[in-house]
C-alpha cells in the first residue's frame, strides 16, 4: 500500500499522477481495478483476473471491423461498427470530468471523433450502463443491462447496431479488449491535498481510499435526452470553431458520402449547408435540433438509424454552436 | 460530331480549375492520406444510372440496389388531320405501357458490380432477361485523377416464344440468335459540387437483325447532371448511333429527367423518345421521334440495402 505515494508539488492543482521513481512507474501502469481489489473492493461481475492478449486482439477486431479479420465468424452487424458511435481513446483529460465542454476541448486537441456513445476507454471500470433516459428508448430491454457489462454488450449488438446476438466467446473477447482499455492509476487526477489524505487513508482506512479513488472517474454515465426545440440561452455567443468541429467530427463521421454508414449523405459543401439551414425549424429528422436530440429508430427495411446525442454528450450550447456554424456556412 | 466529342474529352481532362477544392479536407486522418493520394470524388451521379444508361457510379461492396422502372406510351400523337395533338385516347400514354423493368444490382467490390433484371421488352423483343457487369477502372480524385472511367458489358435474352414468321427478327432460328450485347466505356467528371458530365462510347451487337439492318452498331453518348439543390437534380442523356443504314427506321435516344433523392431512395422522372429501359434495347431499338410527339414519361425508383 505504500506504493500509493501520489506526489505532486503543485499547490492544490488537479493534476494527473506522475511517477517519481521506478516503483512509482509500476504504480502508474497499475490498473485502477487491481488497485481497488488490492484494497479490498468488491470484484465486478465481469471481473477478468488476467488479460489474455490474444482474446483482446480478437475483441479489438470485432469492435473495429465487426468480425474477426480471418473471417472465421459472421459479421455482428451489417449496418454498424462499434467505432461508428464509440471512441476507443480517452475523451477528456480528467476522467472525473466528462462534461461535453471537457470532451470537446480534449477532442479538438487530439482530433477525436465527436460521437454520441460513451468511449470504450474505461468502459471496463463502469458499473452501470444504459442509464437514465435510455429506459425511455429501450424500455425493459435495458433492465438486464443496467448492472451487467456482458448484457450491455449484447444489447448494443442486437439493438444499437441492429445485429445478431454475440456468442459467449465473442463477448468474452470484447471484455478482454475492454480490459486492455481500462483506466490506469496514471489516468486519474488527484489534488495535492487528496494525495496527502489518500496516503493517510491507505495505512488504515482502505474504504476511504477506495471511495476517494472512485471519485476520480465515473462508474456510470448519465443520459438525459433533450427536446427538439432549438435551445434558448440568454447572452450566449455561439462558437464557430466548436460548431465546425462538431459538424466535421460528429455529423460527417457517419454522414460523409464515402462512409457508407447512412443513406443520408452530407459534406463540407454549400448544398449540404443550405439544405440543413433550410430545415432548421422543421419538425422532422432533417432539422438539426430534432435529429440531434431525438435521433431516429430502426424500422423494417431501414435498419440504419441515428442515435441521439444526450445532454451529457452534446450540451445545448454546443448544439447552438453547431447551428451557428451551419447557418454561417449556408449564408456565406 | 467528332469535333464535339474531341472538345468535350479535352474539357474533361484539362479543367483542373473547376475540380474539387482539396482545401475542404478537414480530418487529419484524411489529410495525412492526401499526401499520398488526393481524396476521391464521390456522387458524380446519384446512382448507377444517369437516366437509363449506366453511370460511372458504383454500388459499394455488399450493397444491393433494387430498381423498378417504367416507361409509358406517347404523350402526344398525330390526329386524323396529321397534326400533333395530345394523346387523349391513351391518356397521355398512361394506358399504353412501353416497358417495365425490375432489377437487382449488387456490389461485389467497390469497383465491380453485377446486375440482373427482367423487363417486358419493346417491339418484337419481348420477355427480356438482362444482365451486366461493370468495372470501374479509375475514380476521380480531387487532384491527380481528373475523371472516372468505367467499363460495362451487358446482354439481353428475350425468351418469348419464337414466331413462325421466318422474316421476323423474333423468329430466332437458333437460340444464340436471341442475344444482344453491349460493351461500352464511360468517362465522367464532376465539376464542382453541382455539375457532372459523362461521355460514353461503345459497341452494340445484335445476333439476329432484319435483312436490311446491320448486326453491329457503334454508338457514343453524352450525359449530364445539374444539382439544383442537395436533393433535386436535372439530368439529360443522349446516345448517337453511327453507321446505321438509312433505310432502317431508327432514332437516337434523347432523354431529360428530374431526380429526387431522399436518402437510400431515389426517384427519377424523365421524358424520352426511347421506349426501352435497357441499353441493349433503347440504343439500337428506338423508333420514336421527339418531333412527331413520340416521347413519353417514365420513372425509376431505386432502393439500396446492405446485405
XYZ file of C-alpha atoms in Angstrom:
639
model
C 0.000 0.000 0.000
C 2.947 2.238 0.466
C 3.200 2.209 -3.292
C 0.414 4.757 -3.358
C 2.632 7.741 -2.916
C 0.878 10.284 -5.086
C 3.374 13.089 -5.097
C 2.857 16.413 -6.757
C 4.428 19.733 -5.913
C 1.604 21.783 -7.428
C -0.387 23.636 -4.817
C -3.900 22.276 -4.869
C -3.999 21.941 -8.656
C -5.759 19.000 -10.222
C -3.055 17.067 -11.980
C -2.539 13.511 -13.126
C -0.376 11.319 -11.017
C 3.230 11.400 -12.217
C 5.760 8.724 -11.319
C 8.770 9.913 -9.376
C 10.797 6.713 -9.383
C 10.832 3.181 -10.814
C 8.482 1.840 -8.180
C 6.023 4.580 -8.919
C 6.281 3.862 -12.621
C 4.923 0.417 -11.888
C 2.142 2.040 -9.955
C 1.444 4.394 -12.819
C 0.736 1.429 -15.043
C -1.343 -0.414 -12.458
C -4.957 -0.717 -13.400
C -7.498 1.048 -11.243
C -9.336 -2.230 -10.810
C -6.254 -4.035 -9.496
C -5.610 -1.212 -7.088
C -9.172 -1.273 -5.799
C -9.225 -5.038 -5.380
C -5.927 -4.954 -3.501
C -7.612 -2.538 -1.142
C -10.452 -4.970 -0.653
C -13.037 -3.600 -3.044
C -15.654 -5.980 -4.412
C -14.862 -7.559 -7.770
C -17.211 -6.633 -10.597
C -19.413 -9.279 -12.264
C -17.316 -9.056 -15.431
C -14.042 -9.344 -13.498
C -11.114 -10.648 -15.538
C -8.170 -11.724 -13.439
C -5.619 -11.972 -16.211
C -5.754 -10.141 -19.502
C -5.444 -12.526 -22.433
C -3.750 -10.610 -25.222
C -4.995 -12.920 -27.937
C -8.603 -12.622 -26.782
C -8.177 -8.849 -26.541
C -6.855 -8.785 -30.093
C -9.887 -10.712 -31.324
C -12.171 -8.399 -29.364
C -10.451 -5.416 -30.918
C -11.019 -6.838 -34.410
C -14.719 -7.331 -33.723
C -15.033 -3.820 -32.319
C -13.169 -2.180 -35.198
C -14.171 -4.384 -38.135
C -17.349 -6.138 -36.973
C -15.816 -9.595 -37.208
C -12.501 -11.382 -36.970
C -10.127 -10.452 -39.739
C -9.633 -14.115 -40.632
C -13.416 -14.191 -41.311
C -13.910 -17.203 -39.063
C -17.045 -15.683 -37.534
C -20.059 -13.931 -39.034
C -20.387 -10.168 -39.033
C -22.051 -8.969 -35.860
C -23.925 -6.262 -37.749
C -24.091 -5.359 -41.407
C -25.201 -1.852 -40.529
C -22.824 -0.522 -37.899
C -19.426 -0.985 -36.343
C -18.829 -0.174 -32.675
C -16.496 2.614 -33.745
C -19.316 4.368 -35.613
C -20.640 5.540 -32.238
C -17.847 4.911 -29.726
C -14.324 6.199 -29.427
C -11.562 3.930 -28.201
C -9.465 6.653 -26.614
C -9.814 8.860 -23.596
C -12.330 11.588 -24.393
C -11.383 14.033 -21.667
C -8.161 14.892 -19.908
C -9.653 14.151 -16.495
C -11.866 11.039 -16.294
C -13.799 12.630 -13.435
C -14.914 15.405 -15.762
C -16.570 14.021 -18.887
C -18.738 17.068 -19.453
C -19.432 17.998 -23.099
C -17.204 21.034 -22.646
C -14.290 18.931 -21.401
C -14.838 16.366 -24.135
C -14.892 18.902 -26.959
C -11.777 20.633 -25.621
C -9.867 17.352 -25.386
C -11.301 16.128 -28.690
C -10.199 19.256 -30.549
C -6.708 18.936 -29.102
C -6.454 15.267 -30.069
C -8.579 15.278 -33.259
C -11.079 12.762 -31.934
C -14.481 11.989 -33.419
C -17.349 13.672 -31.511
C -19.698 10.742 -31.016
C -22.993 10.029 -29.232
C -21.795 6.859 -27.481
C -19.506 6.635 -24.468
C -15.873 5.891 -25.128
C -14.707 2.318 -24.647
C -11.698 3.661 -22.787
C -12.567 2.976 -19.172
C -15.795 1.171 -20.088
C -14.440 -1.805 -18.137
C -14.358 0.341 -14.996
C -18.012 1.327 -15.169
C -20.542 -0.459 -13.021
C -23.791 0.663 -14.670
C -24.720 1.000 -18.348
C -27.717 2.285 -20.315
C -28.544 4.707 -17.557
C -31.065 7.492 -17.247
C -33.283 8.132 -20.236
C -32.118 5.068 -22.168
C -35.010 3.331 -20.448
C -37.306 5.699 -22.361
C -35.806 4.475 -25.605
C -35.322 0.777 -24.999
C -37.867 0.151 -22.230
C -37.447 -3.095 -20.337
C -34.620 -4.153 -22.631
C -32.195 -2.057 -20.593
C -33.031 -3.684 -17.250
C -30.737 -6.704 -17.605
C -28.039 -4.382 -18.962
C -28.013 -1.747 -16.266
C -25.714 -3.702 -13.950
C -24.075 -6.174 -16.319
C -21.448 -5.299 -18.880
C -21.997 -8.651 -20.606
C -25.675 -7.894 -21.092
C -24.887 -4.324 -22.113
C -22.601 -5.622 -24.873
C -25.342 -7.981 -26.040
C -27.926 -5.198 -26.046
C -25.569 -2.996 -28.034
C -25.030 -5.790 -30.577
C -28.691 -6.625 -31.097
C -30.388 -3.246 -30.645
C -27.900 -0.414 -31.065
C -26.093 -1.988 -34.003
C -29.159 -3.925 -35.222
C -27.053 -7.032 -35.499
C -27.091 -10.619 -34.303
C -26.631 -11.980 -30.809
C -22.996 -12.416 -29.925
C -21.763 -15.780 -28.711
C -20.199 -16.232 -25.287
C -16.661 -16.418 -26.625
C -17.173 -13.275 -28.714
C -18.393 -11.326 -25.701
C -15.515 -12.683 -23.675
C -13.080 -11.420 -26.302
C -14.682 -7.977 -26.273
C -14.450 -7.957 -22.474
C -10.735 -8.707 -22.715
C -10.398 -5.854 -25.188
C -12.238 -3.580 -22.761
C -9.853 -4.713 -20.045
C -6.949 -3.644 -22.234
C -8.569 -0.191 -22.298
C -9.278 0.046 -18.567
C -8.224 3.056 -16.508
C -4.722 3.107 -15.148
C -3.773 4.918 -11.969
C -1.859 7.336 -14.146
C -5.076 8.351 -15.907
C -6.644 9.712 -12.732
C -6.255 13.251 -11.434
C -5.553 13.953 -7.772
C -5.120 17.231 -5.924
C -2.155 17.553 -3.599
C -4.336 17.634 -0.513
C -6.075 14.500 -1.736
C -2.743 12.801 -2.191
C -1.826 13.503 1.409
C -5.252 12.385 2.558
C -5.046 9.238 0.480
C -1.636 8.359 1.866
C -3.011 8.512 5.401
C -6.074 6.508 4.425
C -4.004 3.783 2.856
C -2.350 2.973 6.188
C -5.592 2.100 7.889
C -8.683 3.258 6.057
C -8.981 1.277 2.838
C -12.641 2.080 2.474
C -11.832 5.759 2.445
C -9.113 5.220 -0.172
C -11.485 3.202 -2.351
C -14.079 5.929 -2.061
C -11.579 8.636 -2.937
C -10.270 6.768 -5.991
C -13.813 6.223 -7.194
C -14.445 9.949 -7.129
C -11.787 10.248 -9.829
C -13.841 8.619 -12.539
C -17.483 7.840 -13.203
C -18.868 4.395 -12.555
C -21.954 5.285 -14.612
C -22.537 7.732 -17.425
C -25.721 9.718 -17.120
C -28.040 10.090 -20.089
C -30.619 12.824 -20.333
C -32.494 13.189 -23.601
C -33.492 16.695 -24.646
C -36.276 18.029 -26.828
C -36.239 19.077 -30.442
C -36.667 22.743 -29.545
C -33.759 24.945 -30.535
C -32.162 25.936 -27.186
C -32.519 29.498 -25.994
C -29.657 30.590 -23.769
C -29.596 34.252 -22.818
C -26.463 36.156 -23.842
C -24.774 33.074 -25.242
C -22.427 33.806 -28.112
C -22.100 30.625 -30.229
C -18.565 29.493 -31.004
C -17.975 28.906 -34.696
C -14.933 26.672 -34.144
C -16.920 24.366 -31.854
C -19.680 24.120 -34.436
C -17.212 23.310 -37.178
C -15.593 20.648 -35.017
C -18.949 19.021 -34.199
C -20.056 19.064 -37.838
C -16.787 17.672 -39.140
C -16.014 15.172 -36.402
C -19.582 14.377 -35.400
C -22.028 14.714 -38.296
C -19.594 13.798 -41.044
C -18.205 10.891 -39.028
C -21.243 8.955 -40.247
C -22.767 11.120 -42.969
C -19.699 11.555 -45.198
C -20.552 10.083 -48.555
C -17.722 7.566 -48.503
C -18.510 6.250 -45.030
C -21.497 4.144 -46.155
C -22.936 4.160 -42.633
C -26.067 6.060 -43.530
C -28.014 6.656 -46.697
C -28.257 10.374 -45.955
C -25.045 11.911 -47.180
C -23.661 15.257 -46.126
C -20.443 17.031 -46.927
C -18.452 20.171 -46.466
C -20.269 21.858 -49.311
C -22.777 24.587 -49.935
C -25.550 22.194 -50.956
C -25.421 20.401 -47.611
C -25.249 23.588 -45.552
C -28.107 25.225 -47.438
C -30.226 22.109 -47.110
C -29.688 21.860 -43.347
C -30.152 25.590 -42.857
C -33.450 25.446 -44.723
C -34.722 22.709 -42.407
C -33.587 24.262 -39.107
C -37.092 24.996 -37.890
C -38.781 21.911 -39.334
C -40.235 19.301 -37.017
C -38.674 16.332 -38.769
C -35.466 14.337 -38.987
C -33.804 16.882 -41.268
C -33.877 19.526 -38.547
C -30.567 19.693 -36.676
C -32.080 20.141 -33.217
C -34.699 17.455 -33.833
C -32.342 14.787 -35.157
C -29.668 15.572 -32.567
C -31.976 15.189 -29.600
C -34.402 12.535 -30.875
C -32.356 10.589 -33.412
C -34.282 8.056 -35.467
C -35.408 4.492 -34.905
C -34.641 1.330 -36.833
C -37.611 0.085 -38.818
C -38.086 -2.847 -41.145
C -36.379 -2.122 -44.451
C -34.342 0.697 -42.956
C -32.317 -0.643 -40.104
C -29.766 2.134 -40.184
C -30.829 4.724 -37.696
C -29.253 7.649 -35.932
C -28.679 7.515 -32.184
C -29.406 10.757 -30.398
C -26.897 12.887 -28.530
C -27.868 13.100 -24.870
C -27.394 16.352 -22.988
C -24.315 14.750 -21.447
C -22.807 14.113 -24.881
C -23.672 17.418 -26.509
C -24.690 20.420 -24.453
C -27.303 22.931 -25.527
C -24.511 25.448 -26.002
C -22.753 23.049 -28.378
C -25.988 22.477 -30.256
C -26.217 26.242 -30.731
C -22.582 26.255 -31.873
C -23.427 23.639 -34.495
C -26.488 25.539 -35.716
C -24.475 28.752 -35.846
C -21.788 27.065 -37.946
C -24.310 25.652 -40.421
C -26.105 28.989 -40.705
C -22.846 30.823 -41.257
C -21.656 28.429 -43.945
C -25.036 28.454 -45.686
C -25.137 32.238 -45.813
C -21.505 32.749 -46.832
C -19.980 15.487 -84.109
C -16.412 14.197 -83.964
C -15.183 17.689 -83.193
C -17.756 17.942 -80.416
C -16.569 14.744 -78.747
C -12.913 15.704 -79.010
C -13.713 19.084 -77.469
C -15.691 17.535 -74.618
C -12.979 14.989 -73.926
C -10.412 17.756 -73.791
C -12.701 19.679 -71.437
C -12.938 16.674 -69.129
C -9.206 16.193 -68.969
C -7.922 19.746 -68.953
C -10.080 21.591 -66.478
C -8.482 21.339 -63.041
C -9.689 24.856 -62.253
C -13.221 23.523 -61.959
C -12.250 20.480 -59.910
C -12.907 19.745 -56.264
C -11.421 22.019 -53.665
C -8.872 19.949 -51.798
C -8.701 22.596 -49.097
C -12.039 21.302 -47.858
C -10.366 18.304 -46.283
C -10.644 18.750 -42.529
C -9.978 15.389 -40.989
C -6.314 14.976 -40.120
C -6.527 11.294 -40.984
C -7.719 12.159 -44.456
C -5.193 14.965 -44.710
C -2.384 12.519 -43.952
C -3.501 10.157 -46.674
C -3.809 13.118 -49.045
C -0.039 13.354 -49.020
C -0.031 10.096 -50.919
C -3.273 10.259 -52.901
C -5.818 13.043 -53.023
C -9.304 12.202 -51.700
C -11.687 10.504 -54.081
C -14.593 12.409 -55.570
C -17.973 10.874 -54.847
C -21.534 11.378 -56.066
C -20.700 12.304 -59.617
C -24.161 10.972 -60.323
C -26.828 9.997 -57.842
C -26.925 6.339 -58.805
C -25.605 3.613 -61.026
C -27.692 5.015 -63.898
C -27.731 8.538 -65.213
C -31.256 8.185 -66.552
C -31.472 4.878 -68.379
C -27.868 4.268 -69.306
C -25.130 3.378 -66.850
C -23.083 5.954 -64.991
C -19.593 5.625 -63.530
C -21.120 5.450 -60.053
C -20.819 2.088 -58.367
C -22.631 0.269 -55.614
C -20.257 -0.072 -52.678
C -19.186 -3.538 -51.619
C -22.018 -5.613 -50.126
C -24.747 -3.186 -51.104
C -27.670 -4.216 -53.214
C -29.954 -1.964 -55.169
C -33.489 -2.735 -56.183
C -34.731 -0.869 -59.254
C -38.237 -0.539 -60.601
C -38.553 1.443 -63.820
C -41.465 2.234 -66.102
C -41.912 3.974 -69.401
C -45.348 4.809 -70.706
C -46.776 5.440 -74.153
C -46.567 8.555 -76.326
C -47.728 11.743 -74.639
C -48.645 13.283 -77.990
C -49.884 11.708 -81.177
C -50.923 12.664 -84.695
C -54.641 13.212 -85.132
C -56.696 12.400 -88.206
C -55.632 15.674 -89.812
C -51.976 14.744 -89.361
C -51.323 17.377 -86.708
C -49.621 16.660 -83.397
C -52.189 16.590 -80.624
C -52.451 15.307 -77.018
C -52.816 11.540 -76.847
C -56.151 11.591 -75.045
C -57.076 8.092 -76.217
C -54.272 6.559 -74.164
C -54.492 9.303 -71.518
C -51.129 10.795 -72.416
C -49.581 7.339 -72.682
C -50.500 6.098 -69.209
C -52.793 3.439 -70.683
C -50.131 2.140 -73.027
C -47.122 0.905 -71.102
C -43.980 0.931 -73.238
C -41.674 -1.019 -70.951
C -41.292 -2.004 -67.334
C -38.171 -3.364 -65.682
C -37.407 -4.835 -62.289
C -33.788 -5.433 -61.426
C -31.355 -6.197 -58.648
C -27.813 -4.963 -58.687
C -25.021 -5.837 -56.309
C -21.610 -4.510 -55.372
C -19.115 -7.372 -55.277
C -16.387 -4.865 -54.544
C -16.400 -1.087 -54.545
C -15.276 -1.227 -58.173
C -17.074 -4.297 -59.501
C -20.850 -4.515 -59.826
C -23.171 -7.061 -61.342
C -26.868 -6.818 -62.129
C -29.771 -8.981 -63.182
C -33.063 -7.631 -64.471
C -36.260 -8.570 -66.175
C -38.274 -6.346 -68.442
C -41.343 -6.508 -70.625
C -39.401 -5.570 -73.733
C -40.173 -3.360 -76.699
C -41.471 -4.169 -80.170
C -40.824 -7.785 -81.095
C -38.166 -8.121 -78.395
C -40.323 -9.464 -75.589
C -39.941 -11.023 -72.153
C -36.393 -9.911 -71.666
C -33.864 -11.021 -69.094
C -30.839 -8.772 -68.845
C -27.552 -8.966 -67.018
C -24.478 -6.827 -66.780
C -21.086 -6.498 -65.210
C -19.430 -3.144 -64.595
C -15.887 -2.408 -63.533
C -14.607 1.000 -62.517
C -11.062 1.376 -63.720
C -10.335 4.828 -62.290
C -12.179 7.063 -59.877
C -11.838 10.831 -59.995
C -9.739 12.399 -57.269
C -9.608 15.943 -56.013
C -6.249 16.203 -57.690
C -4.176 13.857 -59.776
C -7.001 11.926 -61.408
C -9.316 14.263 -63.318
C -12.015 11.762 -64.286
C -13.633 8.418 -63.572
C -13.522 5.612 -66.097
C -15.713 2.515 -66.111
C -16.371 -0.369 -68.455
C -19.769 -2.020 -68.743
C -20.641 -5.217 -70.524
C -24.288 -6.217 -70.725
C -26.536 -8.609 -72.570
C -30.209 -9.347 -73.004
C -32.014 -12.593 -73.638
C -35.617 -12.300 -74.864
C -37.246 -15.615 -74.004
C -40.633 -15.067 -75.660
C -41.743 -17.898 -77.913
C -40.226 -17.511 -81.378
C -42.635 -16.530 -84.130
C -43.225 -18.839 -87.081
C -42.761 -15.906 -89.480
C -39.255 -16.544 -90.738
C -38.942 -12.916 -91.939
C -39.359 -11.577 -88.416
C -36.369 -10.831 -86.189
C -38.221 -12.680 -83.456
C -38.208 -15.946 -85.393
C -34.880 -16.831 -83.712
C -33.805 -19.837 -85.816
C -31.172 -20.701 -83.227
C -31.054 -19.996 -79.501
C -27.914 -17.889 -79.875
C -29.877 -15.510 -82.123
C -31.795 -14.250 -79.133
C -28.815 -12.498 -77.586
C -27.877 -8.842 -77.858
C -24.688 -7.483 -76.331
C -23.491 -4.003 -75.463
C -19.995 -3.090 -74.380
C -19.175 0.482 -73.548
C -16.700 2.706 -71.768
C -17.936 5.528 -69.558
C -15.802 8.515 -68.692
C -17.102 11.149 -66.307
C -16.040 14.167 -64.365
C -17.642 16.126 -61.570
C -17.145 19.865 -61.951
C -17.579 21.442 -58.531
C -20.399 20.245 -56.336
C -23.269 20.775 -58.774
C -22.353 19.807 -62.327
C -21.323 16.416 -63.704
C -20.637 15.305 -67.252
C -20.241 11.855 -68.730
C -19.251 10.654 -72.159
C -19.791 7.081 -73.203
C -18.795 5.155 -76.295
C -19.336 1.544 -77.182
C -20.473 -1.193 -79.474
C -23.835 -2.902 -79.605
C -24.186 -6.259 -81.293
C -27.499 -7.939 -82.080
C -27.109 -11.536 -83.146
C -30.197 -11.517 -85.342
C -31.469 -8.461 -87.233
C -33.683 -7.545 -90.182
C -32.247 -8.227 -93.637
C -31.546 -4.530 -94.329
C -30.044 -3.800 -90.888
C -26.549 -4.358 -89.530
C -25.655 -6.523 -86.557
C -23.126 -4.167 -85.072
C -23.851 -0.576 -84.079
C -21.219 1.803 -82.828
C -22.569 4.469 -80.551
C -21.416 7.356 -78.397
C -23.310 9.436 -75.923
C -23.233 12.305 -73.518
C -24.971 12.638 -70.187
C -25.081 15.409 -67.669
C -26.464 16.197 -64.268
C -27.014 19.559 -62.601
C -27.851 19.540 -58.899
C -30.300 22.335 -58.245
C -30.471 21.599 -54.515
C -28.980 18.858 -52.385
C -31.867 16.538 -53.203
C -33.039 17.698 -56.628
C -31.163 17.431 -59.883
C -31.781 17.856 -63.603
C -30.451 15.188 -65.963
C -30.008 14.893 -69.704
C -28.855 11.826 -71.620
C -28.216 11.338 -75.336
C -26.815 8.479 -77.391
C -25.888 8.692 -81.060
C -25.674 5.694 -83.385
C -23.079 5.519 -86.147
C -23.090 3.624 -89.461
C -26.730 2.553 -89.185
C -28.375 2.051 -92.609
C -30.586 4.959 -93.644
C -33.417 2.680 -94.738
C -33.821 1.253 -91.243
C -36.155 3.352 -89.133
C -34.131 4.437 -86.140
C -33.778 7.488 -83.949
C -31.194 8.405 -81.386
C -32.471 8.255 -77.803
C -32.649 11.636 -76.083
C -33.952 11.881 -72.546
C -34.471 14.582 -69.920
C -35.207 13.955 -66.304
C -35.541 15.248 -62.778
C -34.172 13.285 -59.850
C -35.429 13.455 -56.301
C -33.190 11.959 -53.626
C -34.480 11.066 -50.206
C -31.588 9.108 -48.731
C -31.496 5.469 -49.722
C -34.250 6.051 -52.254
C -34.015 7.939 -55.491
C -36.847 8.822 -57.804
C -36.162 9.835 -61.360
C -38.907 11.157 -63.566
C -37.951 11.511 -67.177
C -39.140 12.241 -70.691
C -37.658 10.260 -73.550
C -38.260 9.240 -77.136
C -36.809 5.820 -76.284
C -39.228 3.115 -75.260
C -36.787 0.624 -73.842
C -35.220 0.659 -70.412
C -32.106 -1.364 -71.162
C -29.233 -0.072 -73.277
C -29.419 -3.197 -75.445
C -32.916 -2.135 -76.432
C -33.067 1.642 -76.343
C -29.828 2.298 -78.216
C -30.482 0.261 -81.374
C -34.244 -0.077 -80.936
C -35.577 3.470 -80.623
C -38.101 4.131 -83.359
C -39.834 7.164 -81.865
C -39.192 10.735 -82.866
C -39.424 13.690 -80.499
C -40.511 15.913 -83.367
C -43.523 13.707 -84.009
C -44.628 13.961 -80.391
C -43.397 10.441 -79.796
C -41.957 10.968 -76.363
C -43.110 9.522 -73.106
C -42.922 9.930 -69.400
C -41.012 7.381 -67.405
C -39.798 6.944 -63.883
C -37.487 4.787 -61.864
C -37.330 4.128 -58.175
C -34.238 2.707 -56.565
C -33.704 1.470 -53.055
C -30.416 0.422 -51.545
C -29.914 -2.317 -48.998
C -26.936 -3.537 -47.047
C -26.564 -7.284 -47.321
